[in-house]
Short mmCIF file of C-alpha atoms and ligand atoms in Angstrom, two decimals:
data_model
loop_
_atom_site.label_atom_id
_atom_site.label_comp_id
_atom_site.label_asym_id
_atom_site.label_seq_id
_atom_site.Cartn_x
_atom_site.Cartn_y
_atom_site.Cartn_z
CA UNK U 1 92.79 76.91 84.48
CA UNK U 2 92.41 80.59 84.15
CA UNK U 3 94.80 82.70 84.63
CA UNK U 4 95.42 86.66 86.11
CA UNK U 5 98.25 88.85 84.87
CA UNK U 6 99.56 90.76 88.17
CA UNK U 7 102.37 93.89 88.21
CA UNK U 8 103.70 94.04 91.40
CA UNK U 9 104.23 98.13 92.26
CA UNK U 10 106.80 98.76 95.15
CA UNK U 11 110.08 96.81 94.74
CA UNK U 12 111.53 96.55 97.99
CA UNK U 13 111.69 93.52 100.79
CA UNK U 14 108.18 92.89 101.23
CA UNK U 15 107.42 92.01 97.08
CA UNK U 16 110.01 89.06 97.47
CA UNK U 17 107.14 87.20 98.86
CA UNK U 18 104.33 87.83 96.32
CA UNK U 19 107.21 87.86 93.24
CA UNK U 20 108.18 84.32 94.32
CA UNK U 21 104.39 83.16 94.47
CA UNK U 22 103.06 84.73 91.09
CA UNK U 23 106.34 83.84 89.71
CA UNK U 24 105.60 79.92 90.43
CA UNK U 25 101.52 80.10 90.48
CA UNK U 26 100.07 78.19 87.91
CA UNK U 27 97.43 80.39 88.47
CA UNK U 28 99.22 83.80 88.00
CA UNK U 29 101.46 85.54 85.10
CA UNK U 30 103.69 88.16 86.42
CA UNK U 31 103.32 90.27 83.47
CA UNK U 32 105.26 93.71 84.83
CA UNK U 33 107.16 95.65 87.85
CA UNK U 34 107.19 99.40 88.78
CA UNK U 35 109.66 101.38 91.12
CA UNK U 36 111.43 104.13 90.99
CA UNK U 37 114.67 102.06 91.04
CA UNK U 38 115.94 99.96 88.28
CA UNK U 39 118.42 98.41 90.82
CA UNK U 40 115.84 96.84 92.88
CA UNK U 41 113.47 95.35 89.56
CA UNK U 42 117.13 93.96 88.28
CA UNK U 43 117.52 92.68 91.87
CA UNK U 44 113.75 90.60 91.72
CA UNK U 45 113.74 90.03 88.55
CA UNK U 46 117.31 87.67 88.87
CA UNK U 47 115.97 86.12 91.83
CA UNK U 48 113.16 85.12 90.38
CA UNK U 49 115.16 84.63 87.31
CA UNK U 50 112.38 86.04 85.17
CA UNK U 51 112.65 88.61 82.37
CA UNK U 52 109.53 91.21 83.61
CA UNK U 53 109.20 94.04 82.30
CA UNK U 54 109.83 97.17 84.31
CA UNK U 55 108.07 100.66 84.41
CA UNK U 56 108.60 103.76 86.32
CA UNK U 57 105.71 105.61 88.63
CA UNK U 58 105.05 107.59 85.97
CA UNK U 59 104.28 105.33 83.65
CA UNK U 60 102.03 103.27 85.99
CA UNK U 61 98.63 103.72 84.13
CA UNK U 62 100.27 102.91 80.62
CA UNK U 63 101.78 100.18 82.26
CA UNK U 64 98.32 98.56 83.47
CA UNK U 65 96.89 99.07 79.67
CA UNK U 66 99.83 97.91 77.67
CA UNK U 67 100.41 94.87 79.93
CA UNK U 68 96.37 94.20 80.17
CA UNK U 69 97.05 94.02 83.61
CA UNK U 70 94.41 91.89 85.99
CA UNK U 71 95.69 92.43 89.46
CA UNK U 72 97.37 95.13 91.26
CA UNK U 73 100.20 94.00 94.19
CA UNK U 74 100.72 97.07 96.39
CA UNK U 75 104.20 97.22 98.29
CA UNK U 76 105.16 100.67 98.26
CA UNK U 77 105.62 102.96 101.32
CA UNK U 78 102.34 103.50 102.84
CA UNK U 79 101.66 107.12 102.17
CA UNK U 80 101.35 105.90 97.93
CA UNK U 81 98.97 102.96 98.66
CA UNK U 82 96.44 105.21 97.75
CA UNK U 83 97.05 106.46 94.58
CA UNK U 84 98.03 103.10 93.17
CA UNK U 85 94.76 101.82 94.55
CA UNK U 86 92.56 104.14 92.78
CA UNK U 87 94.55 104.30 89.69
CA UNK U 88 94.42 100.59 89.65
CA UNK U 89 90.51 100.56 89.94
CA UNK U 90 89.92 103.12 88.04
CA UNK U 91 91.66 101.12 85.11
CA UNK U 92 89.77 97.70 85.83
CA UNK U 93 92.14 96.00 88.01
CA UNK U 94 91.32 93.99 91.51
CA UNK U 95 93.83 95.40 93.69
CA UNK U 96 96.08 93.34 96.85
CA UNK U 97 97.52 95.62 99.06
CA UNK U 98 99.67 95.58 101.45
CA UNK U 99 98.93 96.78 104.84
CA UNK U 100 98.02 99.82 105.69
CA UNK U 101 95.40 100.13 103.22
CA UNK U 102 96.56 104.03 103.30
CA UNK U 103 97.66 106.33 106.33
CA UNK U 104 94.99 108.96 106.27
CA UNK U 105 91.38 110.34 106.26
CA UNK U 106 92.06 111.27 102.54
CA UNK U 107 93.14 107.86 101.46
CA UNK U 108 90.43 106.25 102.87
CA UNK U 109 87.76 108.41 101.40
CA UNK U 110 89.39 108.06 97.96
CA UNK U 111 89.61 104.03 98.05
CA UNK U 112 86.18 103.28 99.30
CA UNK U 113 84.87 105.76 96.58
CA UNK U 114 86.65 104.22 94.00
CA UNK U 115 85.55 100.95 94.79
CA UNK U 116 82.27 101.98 95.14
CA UNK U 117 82.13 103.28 91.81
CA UNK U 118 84.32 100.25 90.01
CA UNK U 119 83.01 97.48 91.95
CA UNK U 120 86.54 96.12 91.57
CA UNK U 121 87.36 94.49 94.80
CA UNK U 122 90.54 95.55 97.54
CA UNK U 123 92.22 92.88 99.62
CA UNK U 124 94.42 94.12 102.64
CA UNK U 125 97.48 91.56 102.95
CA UNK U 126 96.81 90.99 106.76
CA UNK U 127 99.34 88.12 107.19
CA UNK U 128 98.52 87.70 110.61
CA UNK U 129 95.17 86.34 110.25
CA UNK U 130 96.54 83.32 108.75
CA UNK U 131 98.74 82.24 111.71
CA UNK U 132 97.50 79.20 112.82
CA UNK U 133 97.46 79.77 116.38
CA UNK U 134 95.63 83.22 115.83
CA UNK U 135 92.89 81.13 113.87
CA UNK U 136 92.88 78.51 116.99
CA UNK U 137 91.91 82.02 119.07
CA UNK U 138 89.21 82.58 116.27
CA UNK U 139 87.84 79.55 116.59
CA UNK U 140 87.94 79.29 120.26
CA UNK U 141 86.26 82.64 121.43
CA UNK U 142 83.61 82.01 118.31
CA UNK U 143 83.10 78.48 120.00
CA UNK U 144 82.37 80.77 122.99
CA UNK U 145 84.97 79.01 124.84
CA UNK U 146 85.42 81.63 127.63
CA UNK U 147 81.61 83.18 127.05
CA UNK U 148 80.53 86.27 126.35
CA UNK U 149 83.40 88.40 126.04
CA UNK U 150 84.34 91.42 128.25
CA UNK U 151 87.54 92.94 127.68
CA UNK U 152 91.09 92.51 126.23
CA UNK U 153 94.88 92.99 126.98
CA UNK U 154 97.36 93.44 124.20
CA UNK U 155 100.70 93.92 124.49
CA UNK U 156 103.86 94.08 121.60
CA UNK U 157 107.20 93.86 122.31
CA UNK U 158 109.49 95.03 119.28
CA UNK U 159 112.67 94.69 120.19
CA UNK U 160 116.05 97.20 119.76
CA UNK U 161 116.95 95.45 116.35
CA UNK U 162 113.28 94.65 115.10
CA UNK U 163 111.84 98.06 116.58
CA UNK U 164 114.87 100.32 115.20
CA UNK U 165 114.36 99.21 111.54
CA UNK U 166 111.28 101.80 111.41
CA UNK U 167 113.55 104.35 113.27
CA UNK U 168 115.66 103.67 110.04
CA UNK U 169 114.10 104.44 106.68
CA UNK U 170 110.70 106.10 105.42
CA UNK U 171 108.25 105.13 108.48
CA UNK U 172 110.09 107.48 111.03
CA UNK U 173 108.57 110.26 109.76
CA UNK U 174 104.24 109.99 110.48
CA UNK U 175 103.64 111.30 106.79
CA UNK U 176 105.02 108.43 105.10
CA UNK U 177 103.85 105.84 107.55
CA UNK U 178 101.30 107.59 109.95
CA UNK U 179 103.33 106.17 112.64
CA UNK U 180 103.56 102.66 114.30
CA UNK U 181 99.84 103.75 115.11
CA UNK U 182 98.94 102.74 111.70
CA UNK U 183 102.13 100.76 109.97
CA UNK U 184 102.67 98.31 112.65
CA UNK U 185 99.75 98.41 115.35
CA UNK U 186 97.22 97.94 112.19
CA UNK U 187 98.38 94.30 112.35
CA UNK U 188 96.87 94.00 115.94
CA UNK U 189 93.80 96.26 115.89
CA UNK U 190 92.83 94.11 112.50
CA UNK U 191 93.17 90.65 115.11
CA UNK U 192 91.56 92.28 117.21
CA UNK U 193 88.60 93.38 115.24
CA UNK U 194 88.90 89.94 113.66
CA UNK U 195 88.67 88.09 116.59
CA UNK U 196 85.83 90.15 118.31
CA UNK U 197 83.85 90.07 115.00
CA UNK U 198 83.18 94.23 115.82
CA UNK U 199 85.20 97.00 115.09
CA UNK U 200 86.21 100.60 117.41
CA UNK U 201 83.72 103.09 118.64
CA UNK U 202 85.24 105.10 121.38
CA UNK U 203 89.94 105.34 120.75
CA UNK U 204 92.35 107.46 123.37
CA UNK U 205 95.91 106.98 123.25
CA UNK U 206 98.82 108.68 124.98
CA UNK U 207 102.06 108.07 123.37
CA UNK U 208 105.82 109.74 122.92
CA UNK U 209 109.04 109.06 121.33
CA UNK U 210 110.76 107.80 124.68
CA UNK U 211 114.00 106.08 123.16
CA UNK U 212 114.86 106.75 119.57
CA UNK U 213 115.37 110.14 117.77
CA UNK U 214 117.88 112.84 118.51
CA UNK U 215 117.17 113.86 122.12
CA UNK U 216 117.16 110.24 123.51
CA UNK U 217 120.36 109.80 121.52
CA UNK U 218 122.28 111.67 124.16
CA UNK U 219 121.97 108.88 126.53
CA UNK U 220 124.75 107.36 127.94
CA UNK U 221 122.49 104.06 127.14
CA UNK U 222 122.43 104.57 123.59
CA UNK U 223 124.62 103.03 122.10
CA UNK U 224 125.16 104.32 118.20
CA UNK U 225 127.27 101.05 117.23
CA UNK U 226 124.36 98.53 118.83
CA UNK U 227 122.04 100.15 116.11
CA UNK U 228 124.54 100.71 113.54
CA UNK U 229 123.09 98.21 110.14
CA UNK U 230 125.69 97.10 107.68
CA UNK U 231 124.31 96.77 104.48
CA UNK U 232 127.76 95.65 103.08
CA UNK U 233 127.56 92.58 105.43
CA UNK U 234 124.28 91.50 104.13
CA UNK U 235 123.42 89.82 101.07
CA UNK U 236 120.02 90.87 101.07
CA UNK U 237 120.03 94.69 101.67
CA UNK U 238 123.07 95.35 99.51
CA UNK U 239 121.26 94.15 97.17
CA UNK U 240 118.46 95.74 97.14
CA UNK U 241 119.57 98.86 99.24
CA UNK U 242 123.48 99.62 99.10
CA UNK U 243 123.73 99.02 95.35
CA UNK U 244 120.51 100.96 94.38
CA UNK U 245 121.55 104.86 97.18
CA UNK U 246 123.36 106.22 94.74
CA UNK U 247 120.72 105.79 91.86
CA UNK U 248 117.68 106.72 93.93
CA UNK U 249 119.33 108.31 97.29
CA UNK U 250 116.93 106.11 99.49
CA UNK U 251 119.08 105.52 102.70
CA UNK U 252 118.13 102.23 104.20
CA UNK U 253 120.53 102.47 107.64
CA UNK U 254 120.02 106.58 108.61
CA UNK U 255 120.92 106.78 112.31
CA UNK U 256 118.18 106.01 114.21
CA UNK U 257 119.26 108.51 116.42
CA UNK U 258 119.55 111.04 113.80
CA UNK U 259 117.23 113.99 113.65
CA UNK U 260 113.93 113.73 111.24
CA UNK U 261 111.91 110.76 114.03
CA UNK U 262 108.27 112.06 114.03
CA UNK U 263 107.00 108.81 115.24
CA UNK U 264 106.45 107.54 118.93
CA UNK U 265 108.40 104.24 120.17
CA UNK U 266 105.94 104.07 123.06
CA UNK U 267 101.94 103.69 122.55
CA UNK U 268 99.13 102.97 124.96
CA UNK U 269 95.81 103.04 123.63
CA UNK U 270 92.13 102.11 125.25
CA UNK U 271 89.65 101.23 122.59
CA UNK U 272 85.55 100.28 122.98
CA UNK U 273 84.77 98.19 120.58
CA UNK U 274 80.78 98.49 119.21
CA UNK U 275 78.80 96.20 121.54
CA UNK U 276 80.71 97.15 124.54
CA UNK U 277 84.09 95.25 124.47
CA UNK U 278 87.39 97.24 125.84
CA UNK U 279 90.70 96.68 124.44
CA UNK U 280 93.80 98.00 126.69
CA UNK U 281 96.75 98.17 124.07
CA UNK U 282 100.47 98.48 124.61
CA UNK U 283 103.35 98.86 121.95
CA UNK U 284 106.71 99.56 122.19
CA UNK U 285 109.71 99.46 119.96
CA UNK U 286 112.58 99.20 122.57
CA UNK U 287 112.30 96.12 124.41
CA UNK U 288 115.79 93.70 124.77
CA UNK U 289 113.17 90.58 123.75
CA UNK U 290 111.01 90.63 120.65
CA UNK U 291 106.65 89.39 121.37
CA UNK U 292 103.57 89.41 122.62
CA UNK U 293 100.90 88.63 125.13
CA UNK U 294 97.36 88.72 124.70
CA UNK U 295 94.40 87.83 127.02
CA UNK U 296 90.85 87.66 126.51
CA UNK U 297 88.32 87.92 129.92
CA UNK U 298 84.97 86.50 129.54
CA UNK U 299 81.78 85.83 131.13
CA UNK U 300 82.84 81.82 131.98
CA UNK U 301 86.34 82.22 131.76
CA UNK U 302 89.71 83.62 130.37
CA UNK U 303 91.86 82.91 127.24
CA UNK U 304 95.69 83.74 127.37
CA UNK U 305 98.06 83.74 124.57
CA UNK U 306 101.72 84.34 124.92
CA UNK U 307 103.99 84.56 122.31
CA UNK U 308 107.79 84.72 122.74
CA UNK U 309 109.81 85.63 119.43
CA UNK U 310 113.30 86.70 119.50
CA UNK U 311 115.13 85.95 123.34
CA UNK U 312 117.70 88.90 122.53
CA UNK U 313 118.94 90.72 119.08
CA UNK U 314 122.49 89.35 117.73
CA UNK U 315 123.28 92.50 116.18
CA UNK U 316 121.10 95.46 114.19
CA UNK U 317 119.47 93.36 111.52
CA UNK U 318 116.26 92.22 112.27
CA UNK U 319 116.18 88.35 112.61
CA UNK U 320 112.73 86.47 112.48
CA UNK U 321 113.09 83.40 114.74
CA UNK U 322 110.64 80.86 114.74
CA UNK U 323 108.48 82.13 118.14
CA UNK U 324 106.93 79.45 120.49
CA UNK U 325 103.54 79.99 121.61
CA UNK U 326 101.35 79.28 124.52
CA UNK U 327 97.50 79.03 124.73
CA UNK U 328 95.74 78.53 127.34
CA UNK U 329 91.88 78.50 128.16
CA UNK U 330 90.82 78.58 131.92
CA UNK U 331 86.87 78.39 132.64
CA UNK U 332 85.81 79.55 136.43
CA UNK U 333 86.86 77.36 138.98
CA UNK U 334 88.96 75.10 137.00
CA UNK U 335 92.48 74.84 136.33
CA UNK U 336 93.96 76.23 132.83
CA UNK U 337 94.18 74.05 130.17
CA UNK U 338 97.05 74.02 127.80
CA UNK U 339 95.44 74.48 124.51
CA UNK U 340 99.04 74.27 122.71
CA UNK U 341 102.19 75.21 123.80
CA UNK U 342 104.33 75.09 120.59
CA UNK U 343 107.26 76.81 117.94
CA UNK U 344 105.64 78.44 115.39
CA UNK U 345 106.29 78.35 111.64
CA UNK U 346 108.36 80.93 110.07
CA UNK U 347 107.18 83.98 107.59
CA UNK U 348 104.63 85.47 110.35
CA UNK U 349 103.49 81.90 111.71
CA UNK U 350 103.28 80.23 108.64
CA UNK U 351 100.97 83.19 107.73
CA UNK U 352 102.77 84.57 104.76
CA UNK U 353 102.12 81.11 102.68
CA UNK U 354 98.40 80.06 103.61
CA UNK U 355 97.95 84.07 102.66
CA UNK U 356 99.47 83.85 99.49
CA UNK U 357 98.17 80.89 98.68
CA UNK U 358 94.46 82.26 99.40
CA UNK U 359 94.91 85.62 97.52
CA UNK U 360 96.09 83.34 94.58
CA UNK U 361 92.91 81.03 94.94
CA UNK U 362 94.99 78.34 95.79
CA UNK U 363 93.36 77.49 98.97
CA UNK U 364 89.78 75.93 100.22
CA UNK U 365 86.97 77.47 101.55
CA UNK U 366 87.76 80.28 104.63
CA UNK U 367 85.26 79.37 107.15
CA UNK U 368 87.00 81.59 109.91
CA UNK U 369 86.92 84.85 107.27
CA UNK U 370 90.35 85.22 107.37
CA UNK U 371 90.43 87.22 103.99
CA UNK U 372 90.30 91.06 104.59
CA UNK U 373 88.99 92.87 102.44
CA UNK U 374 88.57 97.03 102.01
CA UNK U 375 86.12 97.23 105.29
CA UNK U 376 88.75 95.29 107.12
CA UNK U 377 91.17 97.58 106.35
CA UNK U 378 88.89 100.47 106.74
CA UNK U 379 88.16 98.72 110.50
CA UNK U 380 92.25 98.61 111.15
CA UNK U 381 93.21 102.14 109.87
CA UNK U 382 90.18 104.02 112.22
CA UNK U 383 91.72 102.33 115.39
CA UNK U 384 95.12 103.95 114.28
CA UNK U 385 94.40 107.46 113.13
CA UNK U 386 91.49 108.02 115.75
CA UNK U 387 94.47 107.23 118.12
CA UNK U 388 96.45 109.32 116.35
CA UNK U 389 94.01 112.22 116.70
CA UNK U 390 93.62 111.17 120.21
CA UNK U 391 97.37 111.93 120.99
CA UNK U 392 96.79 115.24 119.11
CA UNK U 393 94.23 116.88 121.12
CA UNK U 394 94.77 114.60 123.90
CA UNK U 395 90.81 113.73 124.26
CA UNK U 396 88.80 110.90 123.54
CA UNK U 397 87.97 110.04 119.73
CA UNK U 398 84.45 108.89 118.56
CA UNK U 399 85.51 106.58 115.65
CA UNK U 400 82.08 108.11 113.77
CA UNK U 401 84.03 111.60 113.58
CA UNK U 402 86.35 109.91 111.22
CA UNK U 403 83.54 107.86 109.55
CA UNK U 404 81.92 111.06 108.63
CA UNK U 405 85.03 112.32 107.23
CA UNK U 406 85.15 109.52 105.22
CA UNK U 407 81.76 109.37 104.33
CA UNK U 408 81.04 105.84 105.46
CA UNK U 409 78.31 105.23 107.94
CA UNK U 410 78.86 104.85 111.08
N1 NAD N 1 102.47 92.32 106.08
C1 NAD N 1 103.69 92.41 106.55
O1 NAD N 1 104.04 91.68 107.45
C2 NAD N 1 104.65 93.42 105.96
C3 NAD N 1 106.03 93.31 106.20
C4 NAD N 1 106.88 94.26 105.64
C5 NAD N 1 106.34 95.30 104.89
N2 NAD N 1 105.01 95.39 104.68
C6 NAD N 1 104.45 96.49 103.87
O2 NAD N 1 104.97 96.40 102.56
C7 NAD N 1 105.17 97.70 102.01
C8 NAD N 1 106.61 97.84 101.54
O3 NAD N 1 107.49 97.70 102.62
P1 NAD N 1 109.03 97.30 102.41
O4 NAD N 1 109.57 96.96 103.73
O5 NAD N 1 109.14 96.35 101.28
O6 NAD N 1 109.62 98.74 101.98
P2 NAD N 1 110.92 99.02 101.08
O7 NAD N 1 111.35 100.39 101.44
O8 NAD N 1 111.87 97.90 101.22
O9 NAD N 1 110.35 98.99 99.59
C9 NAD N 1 109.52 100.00 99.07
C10 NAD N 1 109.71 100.02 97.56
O10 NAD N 1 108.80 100.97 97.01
C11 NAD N 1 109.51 101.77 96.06
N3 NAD N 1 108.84 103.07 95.97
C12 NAD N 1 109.03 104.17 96.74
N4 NAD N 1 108.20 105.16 96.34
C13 NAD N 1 107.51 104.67 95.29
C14 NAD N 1 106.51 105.21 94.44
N5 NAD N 1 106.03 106.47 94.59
N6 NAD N 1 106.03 104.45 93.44
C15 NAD N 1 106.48 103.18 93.26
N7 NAD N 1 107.41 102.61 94.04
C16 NAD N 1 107.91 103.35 95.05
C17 NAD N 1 110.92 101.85 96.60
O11 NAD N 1 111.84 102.18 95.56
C18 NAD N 1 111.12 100.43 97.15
O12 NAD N 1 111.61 99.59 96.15
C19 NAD N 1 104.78 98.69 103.10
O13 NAD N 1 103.46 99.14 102.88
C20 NAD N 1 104.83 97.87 104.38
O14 NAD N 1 103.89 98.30 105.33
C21 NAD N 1 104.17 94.46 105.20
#
């Protein structure tokens, strides 16, 4: 069996998952680490009880030769995805990265160039995909289940614990994580595209910070101890977070009330899709019960999904709960039918593991595409900044504009 040699770069929460996977893959060495903090590649390396060697940022290129690196794991803040992911080309290496594949104009130009010119390939770690009741919609409206398909609503709930974590740390201010826009909406606008099989044309988005951030602090209904995250009380983050401030100074619990919040909390966006399809998409990052609904109107009928996660936080840390979903297919002039009505796996669905296991070639064939690859996360990111530009100017965005920046076609 052949195997890669991966360094994971970005040694926070998210690389648990892939350092646990290369770390057991017959298929995969995990040959070395990079971050900033030592604390942190201590922290992975004991849980994975591994001796990998650790580099700092700047030694990231020597790093790839020395350790004849194969594959590049991206989990740094999104702003650097970038320049890991053309450094990591440049030098040879296939490159996974986490979502988003970058946060701007810039970042996307640079990729897609560099992957033009290295013919190296760029997967986007879009989790979601692999939830097996967002396949079931897949392979549903692909069936043509409800017909030809006219239009979509989408609405995420992030609740106060869930939601406040990005009102925490890096993503509150846009530059690091262009917004929830872009960090957390990519997720959806990728199912989206996924499940349409097209990706946006026409974005406009209103949006504001409504409940986080300094001025919404002075509410009588805010709280400060509701949102208040005790690292000491958690294994986890004073691990990784508490123990490593005073080396690095990265704050994991700032007040998310505190001033700095460039983000919104509250997002509408209306997208056409190429070949005619309009999504209507709501986000917010406030709500007392953590989910989703979604709902698909077609030509012989409709398709509803509802998802309900977390009933009510317990306190400030975020808390995945297994969700329980309901899908439901109704054609004209019939009653619905209860596709499944079930509690979902935990790590995103089950997602997290069937990914993994496909980025490490561990899996069968993909007949429902679910790997994403650069375009994919080109398709996400254009949803996100053209509504992001939308909110700007406060007009309509022709996705092509960007394009053209970029220097794809449109
Ligand atoms: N797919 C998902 O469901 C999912 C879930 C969580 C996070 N993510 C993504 O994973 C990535 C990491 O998120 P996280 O929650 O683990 O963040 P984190 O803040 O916990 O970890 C980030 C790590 O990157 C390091 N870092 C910071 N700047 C760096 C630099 N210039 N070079 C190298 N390392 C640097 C930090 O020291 C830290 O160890 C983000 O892109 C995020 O969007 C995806």
């Amino acid at each position: 069996m052949v195997t890669r040699r991966y360094a994971i770069v970005g040694l926070g929460s998210r690389a648990r998952l892939f350092a646990r996977s290369l770390a057991s893959s017959p298929r995969a060495e995990l040959a070395a680490f990079c971050d900033p903090s030592e604390t942190r590649m201590r922290v992975h390396k004991g849980w994975i009880g591994a001796s990998v060697p650790g580099y700092r940022p700047a030694d990231f290129a020597a790093m790839l030769e020395k350790e004849h690196i194969d594959v590049v794991v991206v989990c740094t803040p999104d702003h650097t995805h970038a320049d890991y992911v053309v450094a990591a080309l440049h030098a040879g290496c296939d490159v996974v990265t986490e979502k988003p594949m970058t946060t701007d104009v810039d970042g996307a130009r640079r990729i897609l160039t560099a992957r033009r010119e290295t013919g190296r390939s760029v997967r986007v770690a879009f989790n979601y995909r692999y939830n097996p009741v967002h396949r079931r919609v897949r392979e549903l409206l692909a069936a043509g289940a409800i017909g030809e398909i006219g239009s979509v609503e989408f609405g995420w709930l992030l609740d106060t614990a869930h939601g406040a974590d990005y009102f925490r740390r890096w993503h509150r201010d846009k530059a690091n994580s262009g917004g929830l826009l872009v960090h957390k909406s990519g997720h959806h606008f990728d199912l989206v595209n996924w499940w349409l099989g097209s990706g946006p044309e026409t974005v406009f988005a209103f949006g504001r910070l409504f409940f986080y951030g300094e001025r919404n602090g002075r509410r009588p209904t805010a709280p400060d101890d509701r949102f208040a995250l005790d690292l000491e009380a958690s294994p986890l983050l004073r691990a990784l977070y508490l123990d490593a401030e005073r080396e690095d100074g990265y704050v994991r619990n700032q007040d998310v009330f505190a001033p700095g919040v460039t983000i919104e909390d509250d997002v509408s966006v209306l997208v056409r899709h190429r070949g005619g399809v309009v999504l209507n998409y709501h986000l917010h990052a406030y709500s007392p019960r953590e989910g989703y609904r979604v709902a698909f109107s077609g030509s012989s009928g409709r398709l509803e999904l509802e998802v309900r996660e977390n009933e009510y936080p317990s306190g400030a840390e975020p808390k995945a709960e297994p969700g329980r979903a309901r899908l439901t297919v109704q054609r004209h002039w019939e009653p619905p039918e209860v596709v499944l009505d079930e509690v979902l796996g935990e790590g995103h669905g089950g997602g997290d593991e069937r990914m993994l296991a496909e980025l490490l070639g561990d899996a069968g064939p993909d007949p429902l595409g679910c790997a994403a690859d650069h375009d994919s996360g080109l398709q996400a990111l254009l949803t996100g900044l053209a509504a992001n530009r939308s909110l700007a100017t406060g007009l309509p965005v022709p996705v092509d504009d960007l394009l053209g920046e970029i220097g794809e076609p449109g």
